[in-house]
């Protein structure tokens, strides 16, 4: 297990409000953006006070890359999307978080970025189905802990 | 040295047209986007055929994270920007490339993403000055080779 930071960590209230919980990888919280326009996952390293990627120590940066790749493969397997968009912006929510979005030619924003577009909330059953699919893919990974 | 891919690599013509050369790190080409609105660097791994981050082997993914962090620190040191935006999108240019952008509150797109905005080309002397600043920061890094 990677130890938690001494500084208390909790998911930023804006991220918590905009997402549905998926679970935890050794470094990062995994959540699904509540936007039915795109299959969209968010990885948030549980490191108190981290804003930029370069705020993480090198071992955490390396682990984050592994978790990004794992979640990107899971999303690609589920959606057979045309393109993955991966980004750490944080212009609105300062807590370091990484977006992993499955894009399709002709989706609601294509070929523009998804950030700043108006979301289309999931029907509850559809959100739950997407979350279960992601959990199913990530359960093959060691140390994944499903959200309750 | 990290060996080149067997498949021939060259910078995508659209990336070449939109940027000014900075140099090479062991894995990635480094270039500056010709947009004076934001200090904006692009890392392109010299791996023929790579489109997605998950097309890279794990050692290359790890190396790419190191190079992203190195270039992000350099950009932050030069610009004292308010926020770094880091992203791999590729909706328009399929060759795998990573954007590292220094954002300021109140810049031309703030708080929206920079992708898809109209660029404001540098005056030639200003582009050369920015490139020299980046080269100066990266020269401290082992294995950086300046563009001619």
Short mmCIF file of C-alpha atoms in Angstrom, two decimals:
data_model
loop_
_atom_site.label_atom_id
_atom_site.label_comp_id
_atom_site.label_asym_id
_atom_site.label_seq_id
_atom_site.Cartn_x
_atom_site.Cartn_y
_atom_site.Cartn_z
CA UNK A 1 0.00 0.00 0.00
CA UNK A 2 1.10 3.53 -0.73
CA UNK A 3 0.70 5.52 2.49
CA UNK A 4 -1.72 8.41 2.59
CA UNK A 5 -0.27 11.88 2.81
CA UNK A 6 -0.02 13.30 6.29
CA UNK A 7 -2.16 16.16 5.11
CA UNK A 8 -5.79 15.08 5.19
CA UNK A 9 -7.21 14.35 1.78
CA UNK A 10 -10.81 14.49 0.65
CA UNK A 11 -12.31 14.76 -2.81
CA UNK A 12 -12.94 18.41 -3.74
CA UNK A 13 -16.66 19.19 -3.21
CA UNK A 14 -17.06 20.26 -6.87
CA UNK A 15 -15.58 16.96 -8.11
CA UNK A 16 -17.75 15.04 -5.63
CA UNK A 17 -20.86 16.89 -6.84
CA UNK A 18 -20.13 16.31 -10.53
CA UNK A 19 -19.24 12.60 -10.36
CA UNK A 20 -20.39 9.15 -9.30
CA UNK A 21 -17.92 7.12 -7.17
CA UNK A 22 -16.18 4.15 -8.82
CA UNK A 23 -13.50 3.20 -6.29
CA UNK A 24 -9.88 3.56 -5.30
CA UNK A 25 -6.59 2.56 -6.86
CA UNK A 26 -3.48 2.61 -4.65
CA UNK A 27 -2.80 6.29 -5.36
CA UNK A 28 -5.97 7.69 -6.90
CA UNK A 29 -9.67 7.99 -6.31
CA UNK A 30 -11.62 6.93 -9.41
CA UNK A 31 -14.95 8.58 -10.26
CA UNK A 32 -17.22 8.79 -13.30
CA UNK A 33 -18.24 12.22 -14.54
CA UNK A 34 -22.03 12.54 -14.52
CA UNK A 35 -22.21 13.40 -18.22
CA UNK A 36 -23.88 10.90 -20.53
CA UNK A 37 -22.41 12.65 -23.58
CA UNK A 38 -19.03 10.94 -23.09
CA UNK A 39 -17.63 8.02 -21.09
CA UNK A 40 -15.48 10.09 -18.74
CA UNK A 41 -13.47 9.06 -15.71
CA UNK A 42 -11.53 11.19 -13.27
CA UNK A 43 -8.46 10.08 -11.32
CA UNK A 44 -7.69 12.16 -8.25
CA UNK A 45 -4.47 11.31 -6.38
CA UNK A 46 -5.16 11.15 -2.63
CA UNK A 47 -2.41 13.60 -1.80
CA UNK A 48 -3.46 16.56 0.30
CA UNK A 49 -2.55 19.92 -1.18
CA UNK A 50 -1.44 18.67 -4.62
CA UNK A 51 -2.46 21.11 -7.36
CA UNK A 52 0.04 20.43 -10.14
CA UNK A 53 1.43 17.13 -11.42
CA UNK A 54 4.84 18.44 -10.39
CA UNK A 55 3.62 18.78 -6.79
CA UNK A 56 3.72 14.97 -6.57
CA UNK A 57 6.95 13.22 -5.62
CA UNK A 58 8.51 11.26 -8.49
CA UNK A 59 7.28 7.87 -7.23
CA UNK A 60 3.70 9.20 -7.16
CA UNK A 61 4.10 10.65 -10.67
CA UNK A 62 5.21 7.22 -11.89
CA UNK A 63 2.34 5.50 -10.09
CA UNK A 64 -0.12 8.04 -11.51
CA UNK A 65 1.07 7.24 -15.03
CA UNK A 66 0.46 3.53 -14.35
CA UNK A 67 -3.03 4.28 -13.04
CA UNK A 68 -3.81 6.57 -16.00
CA UNK A 69 -2.77 3.79 -18.40
CA UNK A 70 -4.81 1.19 -16.50
CA UNK A 71 -7.95 3.32 -16.48
CA UNK A 72 -7.44 4.36 -20.11
CA UNK A 73 -7.21 0.69 -21.15
CA UNK A 74 -10.36 -0.08 -19.15
CA UNK A 75 -12.26 2.78 -20.77
CA UNK A 76 -11.09 1.79 -24.24
CA UNK A 77 -12.11 -1.84 -23.61
CA UNK A 78 -15.59 -0.83 -22.48
CA UNK A 79 -16.35 1.79 -25.09
CA UNK A 80 -14.21 0.99 -28.15
CA UNK A 81 -13.94 4.78 -28.44
CA UNK A 82 -12.23 6.42 -31.42
CA UNK A 83 -9.83 8.51 -29.31
CA UNK A 84 -8.84 8.93 -25.70
CA UNK A 85 -8.50 12.46 -24.37
CA UNK A 86 -6.36 12.68 -21.24
CA UNK A 87 -5.82 15.93 -19.41
CA UNK A 88 -4.95 17.66 -16.17
CA UNK A 89 -6.25 21.23 -16.32
CA UNK A 90 -7.52 22.46 -12.96
CA UNK A 91 -8.41 25.98 -14.06
CA UNK A 92 -11.68 25.75 -12.12
CA UNK A 93 -11.02 23.05 -9.50
CA UNK A 94 -7.51 23.41 -8.09
CA UNK A 95 -7.24 19.89 -6.60
CA UNK A 96 -4.96 17.83 -8.91
CA UNK A 97 -7.16 15.51 -10.99
CA UNK A 98 -6.77 13.80 -14.35
CA UNK A 99 -9.56 13.45 -16.90
CA UNK A 100 -9.71 10.33 -19.07
CA UNK A 101 -12.40 10.69 -21.70
CA UNK A 102 -13.48 8.33 -24.46
CA UNK A 103 -14.27 10.34 -27.57
CA UNK A 104 -16.22 9.36 -30.67
CA UNK A 105 -16.22 11.12 -33.99
CA UNK A 106 -19.51 13.00 -33.99
CA UNK A 107 -19.96 13.10 -30.20
CA UNK A 108 -21.51 16.22 -28.63
CA UNK A 109 -18.26 18.22 -28.69
CA UNK A 110 -16.18 16.51 -31.40
CA UNK A 111 -13.49 17.51 -32.30
CA UNK A 112 -13.38 20.17 -29.56
CA UNK A 113 -12.36 19.35 -25.98
CA UNK A 114 -15.11 18.26 -23.58
CA UNK A 115 -14.14 20.76 -20.89
CA UNK A 116 -16.48 23.72 -20.61
CA UNK A 117 -19.32 22.02 -22.50
CA UNK A 118 -22.75 21.68 -20.90
CA UNK A 119 -23.09 18.23 -19.31
CA UNK A 120 -26.06 15.91 -19.91
CA UNK A 121 -26.64 14.05 -16.62
CA UNK A 122 -27.06 10.26 -16.79
CA UNK A 123 -30.31 8.55 -15.99
CA UNK A 124 -29.48 6.87 -12.63
CA UNK A 125 -29.62 3.32 -14.03
CA UNK A 126 -27.30 4.26 -16.89
CA UNK A 127 -24.76 5.81 -14.52
CA UNK A 128 -24.84 2.70 -12.34
CA UNK A 129 -24.35 0.48 -15.39
CA UNK A 130 -21.33 2.48 -16.57
CA UNK A 131 -19.80 2.42 -13.08
CA UNK A 132 -20.27 -1.38 -12.87
CA UNK A 133 -18.58 -1.82 -16.24
CA UNK A 134 -15.58 0.22 -15.12
CA UNK A 135 -15.41 -1.62 -11.80
CA UNK A 136 -15.54 -4.92 -13.70
CA UNK A 137 -12.52 -3.91 -15.77
CA UNK A 138 -10.55 -2.54 -12.83
CA UNK A 139 -11.21 -5.53 -10.57
CA UNK A 140 -8.66 -7.43 -12.64
CA UNK A 141 -6.12 -4.88 -11.36
CA UNK A 142 -4.44 -5.57 -8.07
CA UNK A 143 -5.41 -3.28 -5.20
CA UNK A 144 -8.57 -1.84 -6.72
CA UNK A 145 -11.21 -1.22 -4.06
CA UNK A 146 -14.78 -0.70 -5.29
CA UNK A 147 -16.80 2.22 -3.95
CA UNK A 148 -19.58 1.12 -1.59
CA UNK B 1 19.96 6.14 -25.10
CA UNK B 2 16.47 4.87 -25.69
CA UNK B 3 16.47 3.17 -29.11
CA UNK B 4 14.29 4.60 -31.83
CA UNK B 5 11.28 2.58 -32.90
CA UNK B 6 11.84 0.36 -35.92
CA UNK B 7 8.99 2.19 -37.58
CA UNK B 8 10.31 5.45 -38.99
CA UNK B 9 9.29 8.49 -36.97
CA UNK B 10 8.90 12.06 -38.13
CA UNK B 11 7.00 14.96 -36.60
CA UNK B 12 3.47 15.15 -38.02
CA UNK B 13 3.36 17.91 -40.71
CA UNK B 14 0.59 19.77 -38.84
CA UNK B 15 2.64 19.82 -35.62
CA UNK B 16 5.72 20.88 -37.59
CA UNK B 17 3.77 23.71 -39.23
CA UNK B 18 2.28 24.98 -35.96
CA UNK B 19 5.45 24.94 -33.84
CA UNK B 20 9.03 26.15 -33.53
CA UNK B 21 11.67 23.47 -32.76
CA UNK B 22 13.20 23.42 -29.27
CA UNK B 23 15.10 20.14 -29.22
CA UNK B 24 15.02 16.50 -28.19
CA UNK B 25 14.81 14.68 -24.91
CA UNK B 26 15.67 10.95 -24.87
CA UNK B 27 12.11 9.93 -25.77
CA UNK B 28 10.37 13.07 -27.00
CA UNK B 29 10.73 15.87 -29.49
CA UNK B 30 10.16 19.23 -27.81
CA UNK B 31 8.58 22.12 -29.73
CA UNK B 32 7.00 25.47 -28.87
CA UNK B 33 3.52 26.19 -30.19
CA UNK B 34 3.56 29.34 -32.32
CA UNK B 35 0.91 31.07 -30.22
CA UNK B 36 1.96 34.15 -28.28
CA UNK B 37 -1.22 33.99 -26.18
CA UNK B 38 0.22 31.25 -23.95
CA UNK B 39 3.63 29.74 -23.22
CA UNK B 40 2.90 26.34 -24.76
CA UNK B 41 5.21 23.39 -25.34
CA UNK B 42 4.52 20.10 -27.09
CA UNK B 43 6.24 16.80 -26.33
CA UNK B 44 6.01 14.21 -29.10
CA UNK B 45 7.46 10.77 -28.33
CA UNK B 46 9.60 9.57 -31.26
CA UNK B 47 7.72 6.32 -31.60
CA UNK B 48 6.35 5.56 -35.05
CA UNK B 49 2.66 4.78 -35.14
CA UNK B 50 1.86 5.76 -31.54
CA UNK B 51 -1.55 7.43 -31.30
CA UNK B 52 -2.61 6.78 -27.71
CA UNK B 53 -0.59 6.93 -24.50
CA UNK B 54 -1.44 3.24 -24.10
CA UNK B 55 0.25 2.48 -27.43
CA UNK B 56 3.59 3.12 -25.70
CA UNK B 57 5.31 0.28 -23.83
CA UNK B 58 5.35 0.77 -20.06
CA UNK B 59 9.00 1.93 -19.97
CA UNK B 60 8.19 4.64 -22.52
CA UNK B 61 5.10 5.68 -20.53
CA UNK B 62 7.28 6.06 -17.45
CA UNK B 63 9.91 8.00 -19.38
CA UNK B 64 7.22 10.23 -20.88
CA UNK B 65 5.97 11.09 -17.39
CA UNK B 66 9.53 12.07 -16.41
CA UNK B 67 9.85 14.26 -19.51
CA UNK B 68 6.43 15.85 -18.93
CA UNK B 69 7.45 16.72 -15.36
CA UNK B 70 10.81 18.08 -16.51
CA UNK B 71 9.25 20.30 -19.18
CA UNK B 72 6.45 21.39 -16.86
CA UNK B 73 9.01 22.48 -14.24
CA UNK B 74 10.94 24.35 -16.92
CA UNK B 75 7.83 26.15 -18.14
CA UNK B 76 6.78 27.02 -14.61
CA UNK B 77 10.27 28.36 -13.84
CA UNK B 78 10.27 30.57 -16.94
CA UNK B 79 6.74 31.91 -16.75
CA UNK B 80 5.66 31.75 -13.10
CA UNK B 81 2.26 30.82 -14.58
CA UNK B 82 -0.82 30.46 -12.37
CA UNK B 83 -1.68 26.95 -13.59
CA UNK B 84 -0.24 24.29 -15.83
CA UNK B 85 -2.58 22.59 -18.31
CA UNK B 86 -1.30 19.23 -19.49
CA UNK B 87 -3.16 17.19 -22.06
CA UNK B 88 -2.99 14.51 -24.73
CA UNK B 89 -6.01 14.92 -27.02
CA UNK B 90 -5.21 14.11 -30.64
CA UNK B 91 -8.70 14.65 -32.03
CA UNK B 92 -7.26 16.56 -34.99
CA UNK B 93 -3.64 15.32 -35.19
CA UNK B 94 -3.47 11.58 -34.51
CA UNK B 95 0.27 11.38 -33.74
CA UNK B 96 0.64 11.00 -29.95
CA UNK B 97 1.69 14.35 -28.50
CA UNK B 98 1.38 16.02 -25.11
CA UNK B 99 0.56 19.69 -24.60
CA UNK B 100 2.10 21.53 -21.65
CA UNK B 101 0.64 25.01 -21.37
CA UNK B 102 1.29 27.75 -18.85
CA UNK B 103 -1.98 29.48 -18.03
CA UNK B 104 -2.61 32.84 -16.40
CA UNK B 105 -5.83 34.07 -14.89
CA UNK B 106 -7.17 36.44 -17.51
CA UNK B 107 -5.26 34.99 -20.48
CA UNK B 108 -6.97 34.88 -23.88
CA UNK B 109 -8.95 31.71 -23.11
CA UNK B 110 -9.08 31.63 -19.30
CA UNK B 111 -10.60 29.55 -17.72
CA UNK B 112 -11.44 27.58 -20.88
CA UNK B 113 -8.98 25.16 -22.47
CA UNK B 114 -6.58 26.58 -25.07
CA UNK B 115 -7.37 23.93 -27.67
CA UNK B 116 -9.57 25.14 -30.51
CA UNK B 117 -8.88 28.82 -29.86
CA UNK B 118 -7.48 31.04 -32.59
CA UNK B 119 -3.67 31.32 -32.25
CA UNK B 120 -1.80 34.63 -32.23
CA UNK B 121 1.54 33.94 -33.97
CA UNK B 122 4.71 35.20 -32.26
CA UNK B 123 6.85 37.93 -33.68
CA UNK B 124 9.95 35.99 -34.81
CA UNK B 125 12.26 37.52 -32.20
CA UNK B 126 9.77 36.72 -29.43
CA UNK B 127 9.49 33.09 -30.50
CA UNK B 128 13.28 32.78 -30.60
CA UNK B 129 13.54 34.33 -27.12
CA UNK B 130 10.99 31.88 -25.68
CA UNK B 131 12.74 28.92 -27.32
CA UNK B 132 16.11 30.04 -25.90
CA UNK B 133 14.59 30.33 -22.42
CA UNK B 134 13.21 26.79 -22.63
CA UNK B 135 16.50 25.45 -23.98
CA UNK B 136 18.31 27.17 -21.14
CA UNK B 137 16.14 25.40 -18.58
CA UNK B 138 16.35 22.00 -20.30
CA UNK B 139 20.11 22.12 -20.80
CA UNK B 140 20.44 21.34 -17.11
CA UNK B 141 18.73 18.02 -17.93
CA UNK B 142 20.91 15.15 -19.03
CA UNK B 143 20.56 14.12 -22.66
CA UNK B 144 18.78 17.24 -23.93
CA UNK B 145 19.83 18.06 -27.46
CA UNK B 146 19.06 21.58 -28.71
CA UNK B 147 17.42 22.03 -32.09
CA UNK B 148 19.79 23.50 -34.69
#
